[in-house]
PDB file of C-alpha atoms and ligand atoms in Angstrom:
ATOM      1  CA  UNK E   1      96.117 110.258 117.905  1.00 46.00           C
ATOM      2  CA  UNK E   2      97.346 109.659 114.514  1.00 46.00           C
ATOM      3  CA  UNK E   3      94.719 108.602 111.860  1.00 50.00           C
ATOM      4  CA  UNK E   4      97.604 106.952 109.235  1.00 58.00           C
ATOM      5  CA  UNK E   5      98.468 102.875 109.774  1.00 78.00           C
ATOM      6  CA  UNK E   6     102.039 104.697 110.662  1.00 93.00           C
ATOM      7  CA  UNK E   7     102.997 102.159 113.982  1.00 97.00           C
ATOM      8  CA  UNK E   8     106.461 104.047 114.318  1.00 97.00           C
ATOM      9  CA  UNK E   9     106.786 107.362 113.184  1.00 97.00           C
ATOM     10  CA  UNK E  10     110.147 109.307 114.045  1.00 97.00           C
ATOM     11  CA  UNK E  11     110.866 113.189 112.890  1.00 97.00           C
ATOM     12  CA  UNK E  12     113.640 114.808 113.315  1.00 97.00           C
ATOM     13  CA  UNK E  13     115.454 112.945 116.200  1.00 98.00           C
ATOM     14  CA  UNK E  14     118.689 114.109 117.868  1.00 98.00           C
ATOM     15  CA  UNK E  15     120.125 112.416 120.552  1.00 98.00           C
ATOM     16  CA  UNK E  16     123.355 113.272 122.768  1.00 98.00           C
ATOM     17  CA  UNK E  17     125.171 111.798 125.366  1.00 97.00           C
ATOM     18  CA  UNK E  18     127.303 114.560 126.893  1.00 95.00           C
ATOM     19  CA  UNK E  19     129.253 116.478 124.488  1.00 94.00           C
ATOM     20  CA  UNK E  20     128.750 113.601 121.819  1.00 96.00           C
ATOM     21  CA  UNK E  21     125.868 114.161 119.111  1.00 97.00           C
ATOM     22  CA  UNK E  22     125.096 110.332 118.192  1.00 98.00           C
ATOM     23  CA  UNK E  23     121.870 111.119 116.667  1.00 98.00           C
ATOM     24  CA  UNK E  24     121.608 113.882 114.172  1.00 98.00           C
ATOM     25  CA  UNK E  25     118.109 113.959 112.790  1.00 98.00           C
ATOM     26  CA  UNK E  26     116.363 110.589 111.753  1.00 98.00           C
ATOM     27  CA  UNK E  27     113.563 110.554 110.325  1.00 97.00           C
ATOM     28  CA  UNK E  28     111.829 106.844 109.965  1.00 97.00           C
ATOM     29  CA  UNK E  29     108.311 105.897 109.279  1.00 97.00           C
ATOM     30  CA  UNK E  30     107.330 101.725 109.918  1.00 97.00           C
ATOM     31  CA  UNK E  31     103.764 101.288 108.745  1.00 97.00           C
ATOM     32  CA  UNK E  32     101.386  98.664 109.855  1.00 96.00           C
ATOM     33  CA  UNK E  33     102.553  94.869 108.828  1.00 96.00           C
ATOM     34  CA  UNK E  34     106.092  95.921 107.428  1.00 96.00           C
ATOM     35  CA  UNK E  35     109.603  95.141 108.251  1.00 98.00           C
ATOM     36  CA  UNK E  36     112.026  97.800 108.027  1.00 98.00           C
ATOM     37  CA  UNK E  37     115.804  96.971 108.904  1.00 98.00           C
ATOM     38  CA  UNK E  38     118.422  98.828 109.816  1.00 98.00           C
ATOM     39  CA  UNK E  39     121.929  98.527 108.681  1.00 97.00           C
ATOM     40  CA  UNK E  40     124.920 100.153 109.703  1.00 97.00           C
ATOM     41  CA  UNK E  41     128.737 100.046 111.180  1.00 97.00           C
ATOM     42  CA  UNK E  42     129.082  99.830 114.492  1.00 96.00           C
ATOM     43  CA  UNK E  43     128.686 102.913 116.448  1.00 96.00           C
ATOM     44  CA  UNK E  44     126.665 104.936 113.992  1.00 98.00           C
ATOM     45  CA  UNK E  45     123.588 105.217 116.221  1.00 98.00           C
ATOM     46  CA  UNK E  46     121.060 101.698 115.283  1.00 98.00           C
ATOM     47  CA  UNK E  47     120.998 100.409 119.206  1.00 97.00           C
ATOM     48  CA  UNK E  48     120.334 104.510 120.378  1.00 97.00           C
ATOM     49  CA  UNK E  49     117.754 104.558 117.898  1.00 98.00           C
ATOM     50  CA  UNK E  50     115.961 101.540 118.829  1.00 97.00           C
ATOM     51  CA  UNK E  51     115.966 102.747 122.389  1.00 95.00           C
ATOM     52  CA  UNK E  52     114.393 105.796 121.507  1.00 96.00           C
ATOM     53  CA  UNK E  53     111.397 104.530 120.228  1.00 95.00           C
ATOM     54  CA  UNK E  54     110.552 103.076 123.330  1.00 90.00           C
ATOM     55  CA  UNK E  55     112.254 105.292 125.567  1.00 88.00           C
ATOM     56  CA  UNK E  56     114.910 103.583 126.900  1.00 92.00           C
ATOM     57  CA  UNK E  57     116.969 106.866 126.284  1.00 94.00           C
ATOM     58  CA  UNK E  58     114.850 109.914 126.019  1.00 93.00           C
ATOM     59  CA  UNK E  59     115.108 111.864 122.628  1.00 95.00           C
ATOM     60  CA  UNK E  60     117.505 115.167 123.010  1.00 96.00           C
ATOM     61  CA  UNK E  61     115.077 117.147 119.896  1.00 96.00           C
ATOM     62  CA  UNK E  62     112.535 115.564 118.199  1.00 96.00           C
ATOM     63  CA  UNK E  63     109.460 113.182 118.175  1.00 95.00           C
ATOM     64  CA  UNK E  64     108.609 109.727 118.195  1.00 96.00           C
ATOM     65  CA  UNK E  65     105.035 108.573 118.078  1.00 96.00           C
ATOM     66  CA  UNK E  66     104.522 104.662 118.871  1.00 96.00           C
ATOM     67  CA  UNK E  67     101.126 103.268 117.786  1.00 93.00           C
ATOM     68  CA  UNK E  68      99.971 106.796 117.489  1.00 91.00           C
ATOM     69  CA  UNK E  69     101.262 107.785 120.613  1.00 93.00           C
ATOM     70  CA  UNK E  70     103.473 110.635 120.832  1.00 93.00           C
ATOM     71  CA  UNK E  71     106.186 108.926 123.167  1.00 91.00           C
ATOM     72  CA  UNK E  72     107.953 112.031 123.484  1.00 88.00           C
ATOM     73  CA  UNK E  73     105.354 114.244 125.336  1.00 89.00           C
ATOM     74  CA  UNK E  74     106.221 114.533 128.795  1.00 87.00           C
ATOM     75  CA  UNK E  75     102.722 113.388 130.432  1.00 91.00           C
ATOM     76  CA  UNK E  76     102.785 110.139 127.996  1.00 90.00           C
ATOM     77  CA  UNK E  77     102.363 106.886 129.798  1.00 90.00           C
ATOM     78  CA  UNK E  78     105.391 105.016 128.549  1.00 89.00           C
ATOM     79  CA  UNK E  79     104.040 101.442 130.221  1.00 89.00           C
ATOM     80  CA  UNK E  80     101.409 101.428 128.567  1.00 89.00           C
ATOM     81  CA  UNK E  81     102.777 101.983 125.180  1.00 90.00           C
ATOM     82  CA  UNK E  82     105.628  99.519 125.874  1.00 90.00           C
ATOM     83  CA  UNK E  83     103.353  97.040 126.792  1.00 91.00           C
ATOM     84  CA  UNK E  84     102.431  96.870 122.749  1.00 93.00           C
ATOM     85  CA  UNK E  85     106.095  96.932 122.102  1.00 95.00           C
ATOM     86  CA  UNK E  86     108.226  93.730 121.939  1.00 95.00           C
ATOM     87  CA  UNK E  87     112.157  94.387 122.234  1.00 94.00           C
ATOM     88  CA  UNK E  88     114.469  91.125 121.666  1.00 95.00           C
ATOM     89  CA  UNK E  89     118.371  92.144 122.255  1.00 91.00           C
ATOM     90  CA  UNK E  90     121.698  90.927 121.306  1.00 88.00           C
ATOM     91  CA  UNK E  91     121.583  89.256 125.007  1.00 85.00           C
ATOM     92  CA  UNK E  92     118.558  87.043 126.125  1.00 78.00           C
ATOM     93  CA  UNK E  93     118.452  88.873 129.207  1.00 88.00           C
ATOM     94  CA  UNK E  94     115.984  85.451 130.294  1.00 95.00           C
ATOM     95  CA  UNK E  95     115.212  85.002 134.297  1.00 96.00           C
ATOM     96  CA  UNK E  96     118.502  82.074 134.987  1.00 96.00           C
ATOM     97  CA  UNK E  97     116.816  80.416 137.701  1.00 97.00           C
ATOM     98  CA  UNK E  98     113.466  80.527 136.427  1.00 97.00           C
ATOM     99  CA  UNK E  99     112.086  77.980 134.322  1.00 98.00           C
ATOM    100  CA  UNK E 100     111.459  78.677 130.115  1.00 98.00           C
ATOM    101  CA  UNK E 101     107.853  78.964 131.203  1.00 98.00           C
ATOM    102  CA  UNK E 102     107.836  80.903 133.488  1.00 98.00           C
ATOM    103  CA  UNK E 103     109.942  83.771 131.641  1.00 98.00           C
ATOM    104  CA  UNK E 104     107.697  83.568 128.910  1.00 98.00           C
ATOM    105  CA  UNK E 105     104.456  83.814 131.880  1.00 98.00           C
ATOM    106  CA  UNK E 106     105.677  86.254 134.614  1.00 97.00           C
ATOM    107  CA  UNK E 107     105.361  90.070 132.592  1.00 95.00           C
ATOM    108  CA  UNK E 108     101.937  88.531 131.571  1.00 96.00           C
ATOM    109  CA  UNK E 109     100.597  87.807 134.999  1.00 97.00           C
ATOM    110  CA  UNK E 110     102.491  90.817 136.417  1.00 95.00           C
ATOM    111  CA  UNK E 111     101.763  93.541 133.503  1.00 94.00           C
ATOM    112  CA  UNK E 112      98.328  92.254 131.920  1.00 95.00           C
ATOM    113  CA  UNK E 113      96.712  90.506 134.809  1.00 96.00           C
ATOM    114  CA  UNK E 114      96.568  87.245 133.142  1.00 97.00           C
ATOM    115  CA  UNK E 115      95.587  84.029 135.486  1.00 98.00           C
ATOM    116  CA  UNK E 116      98.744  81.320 135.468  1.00 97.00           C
ATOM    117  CA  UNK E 117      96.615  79.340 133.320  1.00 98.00           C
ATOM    118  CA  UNK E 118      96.263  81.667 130.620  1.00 98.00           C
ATOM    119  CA  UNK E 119      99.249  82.874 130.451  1.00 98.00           C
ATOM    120  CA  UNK E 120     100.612  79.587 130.307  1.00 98.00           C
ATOM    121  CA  UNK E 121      98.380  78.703 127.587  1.00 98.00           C
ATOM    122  CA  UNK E 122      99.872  81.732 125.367  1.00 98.00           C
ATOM    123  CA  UNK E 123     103.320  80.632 126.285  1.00 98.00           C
ATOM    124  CA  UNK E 124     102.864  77.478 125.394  1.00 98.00           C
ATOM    125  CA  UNK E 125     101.334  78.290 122.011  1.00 98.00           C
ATOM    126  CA  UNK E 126     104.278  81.272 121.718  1.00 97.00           C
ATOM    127  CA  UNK E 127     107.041  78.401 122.379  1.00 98.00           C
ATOM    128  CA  UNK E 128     105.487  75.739 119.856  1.00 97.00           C
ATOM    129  CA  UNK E 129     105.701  78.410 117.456  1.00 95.00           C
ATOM    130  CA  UNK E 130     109.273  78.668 117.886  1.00 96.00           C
ATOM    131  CA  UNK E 131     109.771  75.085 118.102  1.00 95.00           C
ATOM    132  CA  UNK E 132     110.730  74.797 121.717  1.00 97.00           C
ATOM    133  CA  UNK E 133     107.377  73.438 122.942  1.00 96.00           C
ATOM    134  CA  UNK E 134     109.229  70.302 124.389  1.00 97.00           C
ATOM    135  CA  UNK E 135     111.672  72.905 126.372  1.00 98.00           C
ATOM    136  CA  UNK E 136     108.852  74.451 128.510  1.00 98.00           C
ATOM    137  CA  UNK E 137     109.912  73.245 131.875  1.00 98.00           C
ATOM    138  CA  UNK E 138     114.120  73.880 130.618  1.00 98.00           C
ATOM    139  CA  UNK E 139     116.186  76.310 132.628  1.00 97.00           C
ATOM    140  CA  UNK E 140     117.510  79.060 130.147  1.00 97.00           C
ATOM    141  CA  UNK E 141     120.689  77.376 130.662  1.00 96.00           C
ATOM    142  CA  UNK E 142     120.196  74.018 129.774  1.00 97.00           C
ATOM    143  CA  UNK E 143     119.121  75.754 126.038  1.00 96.00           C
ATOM    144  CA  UNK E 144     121.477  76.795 123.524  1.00 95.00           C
ATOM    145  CA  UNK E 145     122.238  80.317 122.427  1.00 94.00           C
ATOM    146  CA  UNK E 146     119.884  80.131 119.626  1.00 95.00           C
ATOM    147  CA  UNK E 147     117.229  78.373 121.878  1.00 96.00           C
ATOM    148  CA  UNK E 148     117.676  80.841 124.207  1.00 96.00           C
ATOM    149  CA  UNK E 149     117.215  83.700 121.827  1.00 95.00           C
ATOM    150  CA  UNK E 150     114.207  81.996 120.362  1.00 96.00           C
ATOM    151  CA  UNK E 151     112.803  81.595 123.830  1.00 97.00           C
ATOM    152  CA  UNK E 152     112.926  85.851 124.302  1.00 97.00           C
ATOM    153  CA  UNK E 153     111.066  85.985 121.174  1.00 97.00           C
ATOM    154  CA  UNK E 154     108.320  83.672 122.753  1.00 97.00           C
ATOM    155  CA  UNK E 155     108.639  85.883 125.569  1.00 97.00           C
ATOM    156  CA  UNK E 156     107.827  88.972 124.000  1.00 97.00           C
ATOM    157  CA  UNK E 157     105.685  87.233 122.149  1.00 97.00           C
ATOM    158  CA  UNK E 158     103.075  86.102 124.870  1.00 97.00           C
ATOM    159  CA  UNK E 159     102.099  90.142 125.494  1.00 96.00           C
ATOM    160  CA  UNK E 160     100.530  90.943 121.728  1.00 96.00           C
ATOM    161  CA  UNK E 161     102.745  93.117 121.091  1.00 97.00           C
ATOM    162  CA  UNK E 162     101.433  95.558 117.957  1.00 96.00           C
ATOM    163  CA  UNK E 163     105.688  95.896 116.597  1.00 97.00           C
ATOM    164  CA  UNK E 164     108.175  93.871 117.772  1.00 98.00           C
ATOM    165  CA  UNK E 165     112.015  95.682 117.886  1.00 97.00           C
ATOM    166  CA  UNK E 166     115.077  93.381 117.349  1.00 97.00           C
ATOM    167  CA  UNK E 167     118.306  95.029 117.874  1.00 97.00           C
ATOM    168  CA  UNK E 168     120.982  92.520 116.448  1.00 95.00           C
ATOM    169  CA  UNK E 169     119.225  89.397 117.476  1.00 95.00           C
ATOM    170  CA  UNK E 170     121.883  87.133 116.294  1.00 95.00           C
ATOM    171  CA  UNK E 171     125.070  88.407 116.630  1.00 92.00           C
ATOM    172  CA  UNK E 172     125.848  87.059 119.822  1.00 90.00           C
ATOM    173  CA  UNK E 173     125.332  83.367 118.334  1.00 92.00           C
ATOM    174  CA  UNK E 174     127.752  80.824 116.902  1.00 91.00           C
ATOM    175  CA  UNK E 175     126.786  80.761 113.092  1.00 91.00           C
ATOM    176  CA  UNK E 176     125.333  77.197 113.219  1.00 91.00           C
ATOM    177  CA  UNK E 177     122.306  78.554 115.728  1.00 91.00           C
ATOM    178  CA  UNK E 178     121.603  82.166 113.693  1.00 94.00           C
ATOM    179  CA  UNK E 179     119.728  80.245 110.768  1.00 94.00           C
ATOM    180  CA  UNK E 180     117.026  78.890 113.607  1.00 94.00           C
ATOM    181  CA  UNK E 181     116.682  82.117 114.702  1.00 95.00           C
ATOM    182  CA  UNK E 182     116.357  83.933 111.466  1.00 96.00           C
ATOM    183  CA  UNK E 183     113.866  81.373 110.538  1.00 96.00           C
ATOM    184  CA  UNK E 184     111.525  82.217 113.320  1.00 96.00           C
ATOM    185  CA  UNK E 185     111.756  86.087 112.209  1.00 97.00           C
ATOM    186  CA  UNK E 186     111.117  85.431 108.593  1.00 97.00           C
ATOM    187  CA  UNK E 187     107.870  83.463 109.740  1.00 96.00           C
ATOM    188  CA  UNK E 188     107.313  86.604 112.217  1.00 96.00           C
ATOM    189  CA  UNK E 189     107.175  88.763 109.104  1.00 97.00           C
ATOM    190  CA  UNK E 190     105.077  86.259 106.646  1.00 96.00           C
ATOM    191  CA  UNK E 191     102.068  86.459 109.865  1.00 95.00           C
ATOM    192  CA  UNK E 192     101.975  89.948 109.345  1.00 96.00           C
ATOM    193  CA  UNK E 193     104.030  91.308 112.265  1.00 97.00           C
ATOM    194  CA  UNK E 194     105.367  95.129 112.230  1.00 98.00           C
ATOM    195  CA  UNK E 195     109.054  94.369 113.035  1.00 98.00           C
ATOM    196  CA  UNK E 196     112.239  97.016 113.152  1.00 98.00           C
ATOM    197  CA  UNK E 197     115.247  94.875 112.980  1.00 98.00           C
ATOM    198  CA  UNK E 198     119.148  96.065 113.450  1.00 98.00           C
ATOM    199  CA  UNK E 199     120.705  93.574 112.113  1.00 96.00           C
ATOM    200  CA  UNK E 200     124.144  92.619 110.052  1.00 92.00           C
ATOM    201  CA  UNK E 201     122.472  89.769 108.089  1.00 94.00           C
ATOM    202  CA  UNK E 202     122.198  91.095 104.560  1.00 94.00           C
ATOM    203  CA  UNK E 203     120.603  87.775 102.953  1.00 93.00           C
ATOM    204  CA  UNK E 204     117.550  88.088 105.939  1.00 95.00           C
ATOM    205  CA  UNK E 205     117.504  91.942 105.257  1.00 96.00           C
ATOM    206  CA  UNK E 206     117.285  91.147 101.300  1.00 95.00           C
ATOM    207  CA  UNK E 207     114.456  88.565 101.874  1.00 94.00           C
ATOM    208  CA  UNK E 208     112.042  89.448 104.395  1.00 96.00           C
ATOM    209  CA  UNK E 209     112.715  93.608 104.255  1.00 97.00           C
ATOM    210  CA  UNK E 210     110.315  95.871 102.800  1.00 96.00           C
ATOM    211  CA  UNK E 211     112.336  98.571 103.411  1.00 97.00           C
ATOM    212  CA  UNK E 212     116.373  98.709 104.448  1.00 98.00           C
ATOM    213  CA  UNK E 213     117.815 101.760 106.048  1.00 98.00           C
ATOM    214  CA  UNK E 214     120.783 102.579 105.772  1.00 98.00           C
ATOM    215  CA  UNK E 215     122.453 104.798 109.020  1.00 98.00           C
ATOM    216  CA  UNK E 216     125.820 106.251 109.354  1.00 98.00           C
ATOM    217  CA  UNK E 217     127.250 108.483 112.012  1.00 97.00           C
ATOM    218  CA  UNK E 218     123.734 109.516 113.092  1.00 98.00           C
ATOM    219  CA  UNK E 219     121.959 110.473 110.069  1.00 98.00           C
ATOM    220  CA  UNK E 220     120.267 107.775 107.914  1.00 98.00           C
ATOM    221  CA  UNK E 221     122.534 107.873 104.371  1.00 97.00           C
ATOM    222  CA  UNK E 222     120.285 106.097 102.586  1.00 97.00           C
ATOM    223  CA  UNK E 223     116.989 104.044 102.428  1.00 97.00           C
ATOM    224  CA  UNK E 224     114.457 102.146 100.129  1.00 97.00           C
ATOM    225  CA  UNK E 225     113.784  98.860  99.693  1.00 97.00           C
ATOM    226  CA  UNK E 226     116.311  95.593  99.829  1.00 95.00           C
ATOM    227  CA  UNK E 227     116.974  95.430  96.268  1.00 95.00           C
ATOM    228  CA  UNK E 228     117.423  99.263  95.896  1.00 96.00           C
ATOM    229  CA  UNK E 229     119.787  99.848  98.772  1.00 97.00           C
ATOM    230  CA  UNK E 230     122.022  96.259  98.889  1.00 96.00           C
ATOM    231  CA  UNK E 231     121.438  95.618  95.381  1.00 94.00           C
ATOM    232  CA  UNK E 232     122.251  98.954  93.488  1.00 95.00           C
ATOM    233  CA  UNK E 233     123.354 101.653  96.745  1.00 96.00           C
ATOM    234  CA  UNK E 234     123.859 104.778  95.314  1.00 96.00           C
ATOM    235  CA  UNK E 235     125.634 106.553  98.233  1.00 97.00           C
ATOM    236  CA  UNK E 236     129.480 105.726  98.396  1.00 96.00           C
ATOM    237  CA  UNK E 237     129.553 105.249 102.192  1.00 97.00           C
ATOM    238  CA  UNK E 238     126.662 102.446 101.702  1.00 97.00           C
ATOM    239  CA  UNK E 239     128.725 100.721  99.198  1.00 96.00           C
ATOM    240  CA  UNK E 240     131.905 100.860 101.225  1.00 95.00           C
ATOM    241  CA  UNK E 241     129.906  99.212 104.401  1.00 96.00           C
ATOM    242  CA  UNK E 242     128.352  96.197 102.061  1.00 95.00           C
ATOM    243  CA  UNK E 243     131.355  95.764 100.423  1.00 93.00           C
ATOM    244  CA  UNK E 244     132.804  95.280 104.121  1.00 91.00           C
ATOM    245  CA  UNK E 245     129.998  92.931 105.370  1.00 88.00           C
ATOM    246  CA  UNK E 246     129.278  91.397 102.557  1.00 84.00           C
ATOM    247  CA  UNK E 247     133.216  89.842 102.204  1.00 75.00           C
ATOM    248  CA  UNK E 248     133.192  87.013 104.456  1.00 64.00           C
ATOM    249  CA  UNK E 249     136.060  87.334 105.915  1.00 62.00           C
ATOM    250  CA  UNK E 250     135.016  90.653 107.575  1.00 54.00           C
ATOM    251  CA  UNK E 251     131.678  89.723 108.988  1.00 52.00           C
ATOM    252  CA  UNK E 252     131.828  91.387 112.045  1.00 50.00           C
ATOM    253  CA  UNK E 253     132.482  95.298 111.406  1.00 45.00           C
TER     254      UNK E 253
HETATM  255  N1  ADP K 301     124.598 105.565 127.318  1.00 62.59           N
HETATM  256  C1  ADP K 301     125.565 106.078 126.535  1.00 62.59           C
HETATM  257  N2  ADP K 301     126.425 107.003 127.002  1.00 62.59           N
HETATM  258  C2  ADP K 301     127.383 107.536 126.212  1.00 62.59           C
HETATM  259  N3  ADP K 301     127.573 107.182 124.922  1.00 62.59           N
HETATM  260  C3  ADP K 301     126.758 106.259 124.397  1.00 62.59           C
HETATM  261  C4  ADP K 301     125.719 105.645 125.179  1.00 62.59           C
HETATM  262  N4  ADP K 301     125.071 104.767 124.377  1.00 62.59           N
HETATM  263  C5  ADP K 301     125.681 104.807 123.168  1.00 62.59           C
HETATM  264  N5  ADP K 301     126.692 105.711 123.185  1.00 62.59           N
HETATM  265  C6  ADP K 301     127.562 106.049 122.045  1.00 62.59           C
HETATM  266  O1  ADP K 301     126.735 106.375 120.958  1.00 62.59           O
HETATM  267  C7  ADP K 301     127.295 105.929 119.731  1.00 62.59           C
HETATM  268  C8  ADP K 301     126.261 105.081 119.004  1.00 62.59           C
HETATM  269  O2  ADP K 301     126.052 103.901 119.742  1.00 62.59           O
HETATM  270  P1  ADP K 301     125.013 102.816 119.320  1.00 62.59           P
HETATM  271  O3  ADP K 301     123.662 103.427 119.183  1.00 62.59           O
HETATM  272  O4  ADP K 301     125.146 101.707 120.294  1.00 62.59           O
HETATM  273  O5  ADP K 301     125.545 102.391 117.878  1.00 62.59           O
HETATM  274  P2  ADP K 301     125.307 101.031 117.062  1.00 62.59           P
HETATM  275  O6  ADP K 301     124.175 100.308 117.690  1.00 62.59           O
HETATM  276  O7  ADP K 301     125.035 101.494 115.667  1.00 62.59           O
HETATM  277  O8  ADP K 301     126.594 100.282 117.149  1.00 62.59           O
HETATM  278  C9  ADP K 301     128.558 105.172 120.113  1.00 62.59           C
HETATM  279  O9  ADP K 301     129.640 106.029 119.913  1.00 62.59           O
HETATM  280  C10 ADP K 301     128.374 104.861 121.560  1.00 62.59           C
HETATM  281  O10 ADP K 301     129.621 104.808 122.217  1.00 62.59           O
HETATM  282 MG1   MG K 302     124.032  98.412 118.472  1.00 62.59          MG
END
């Protein structure tokens, strides 16, 4: 166990698929209560990244410790350190025939051993707080994209998770649903949550970052905090990736 307030701490990580080297030493340290995001082009490694912090791909070199938890040693027991860790995707990936409720209830019951009725009081209090407490008994597809998105976040929200991992939570949504979303993360951040956030929306990353890294072909170029590396980048291939997102009529890169 780690003594430091360090709630992600990555050294050295490689990852490869095949031949194909798509991680080529990260190192990334998210301490208790911040919000680090992660910028990028597509391709250059954010999603594998994410993944390897809670194991959804296992690390080719390298270590990741999780809450103090060195996720990489071979004996670890990975449920129990992904029960602390919330992951919301580009997808919703919400249960279609199940009721709102009941996605944001079953892991509870099923993973924490929590009666119906508390779980159902934490889901209830997890969808109020993102403003779908009137959609409880809703089928994910009666909900809009953004509704939808917001319920996952209630979802992963109803098993205390210590960090939370968003890996381009609104890209899949039509622009008029993103600012919902984004509003819900910002008041995420201002409770105190430890969030890691992929994510192509520089005026969130700006506002609610403490830290922005940025990654490109699976090596992080640069990183500091919002106003440091959007504001004044000092690496070239940072300032040719804002200057590419940042020019509206390129917002998807
Ligand atoms: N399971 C996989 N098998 C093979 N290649 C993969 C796999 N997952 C990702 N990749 C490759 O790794 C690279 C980085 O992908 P990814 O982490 O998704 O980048 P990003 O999220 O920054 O767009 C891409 O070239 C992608 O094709
Ligand atoms: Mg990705």
């Amino acid at each position: 166990m780690s003594a430091s307030t360090s709630v992600v701490q990555v050294e050295g990580l490689h990852k490869s698929f095949g031949e194909r080297e798509v991680l080529r030493g990260i190192d990334l340290t998210v301490d208790q209560g911040d919000v680090v995001c992660v910028i990028g082009p597509s391709g250059s490694g954010k999603s594998t990244l994410l993944r390897c912090v809670n194991l959804l791909e296992q690390p080719t070199a390298g270590t990741v410790r999780v809450l103090g938890t060195e996720v990489t040693d071979p004996d670890v027991d990975i449920d129990r350190v992904r029960t602390h860790v919330g992951m919301v995707f580009q997808g919703f990936n919400l249960f279609p025939h199940r009721s709102v409720l009941d996605n944001c209830t079953l892991a509870q019951r099923t993973v924490l051993k929590r009666s119906r009725e508390e779980a159902e009081a934490v889901a209830r209090r997890n969808l109020e707080h993102v403003g779908l407490a009137d959609r409880a008994a809703s089928m994910p597809g009666q909900l809009s994209g953004g509704q939808q998105q917001r319920v996952a976040i209630a979802r992963a929200l109803s098993m205390d998770p210590a960090l939370m991992l968003f890996d381009e939570p609104t890209s899949a949504l039509d622009p008029e649903l993103v600012g919902d979303v984004l509003a819900v993360m910002r008041d995420l951040a201002d409770a105190g949550m430890t969030m890691l956030v992929v994510t192509h929306e520089m005026a969130f990353a700006r506002e609610v970052a403490d830290r922005v890294v940025f990654m490109d072909d699976g090596l992080v170029v640069e990183q500091g905090t919002a106003d440091r590396v959007i504001g004044a980048p000092t690496e070239d291939r940072t300032r040719s990736f804002l200057s590419r997102v940042l020019d509206p009529t390129h917002r998807h890169v």
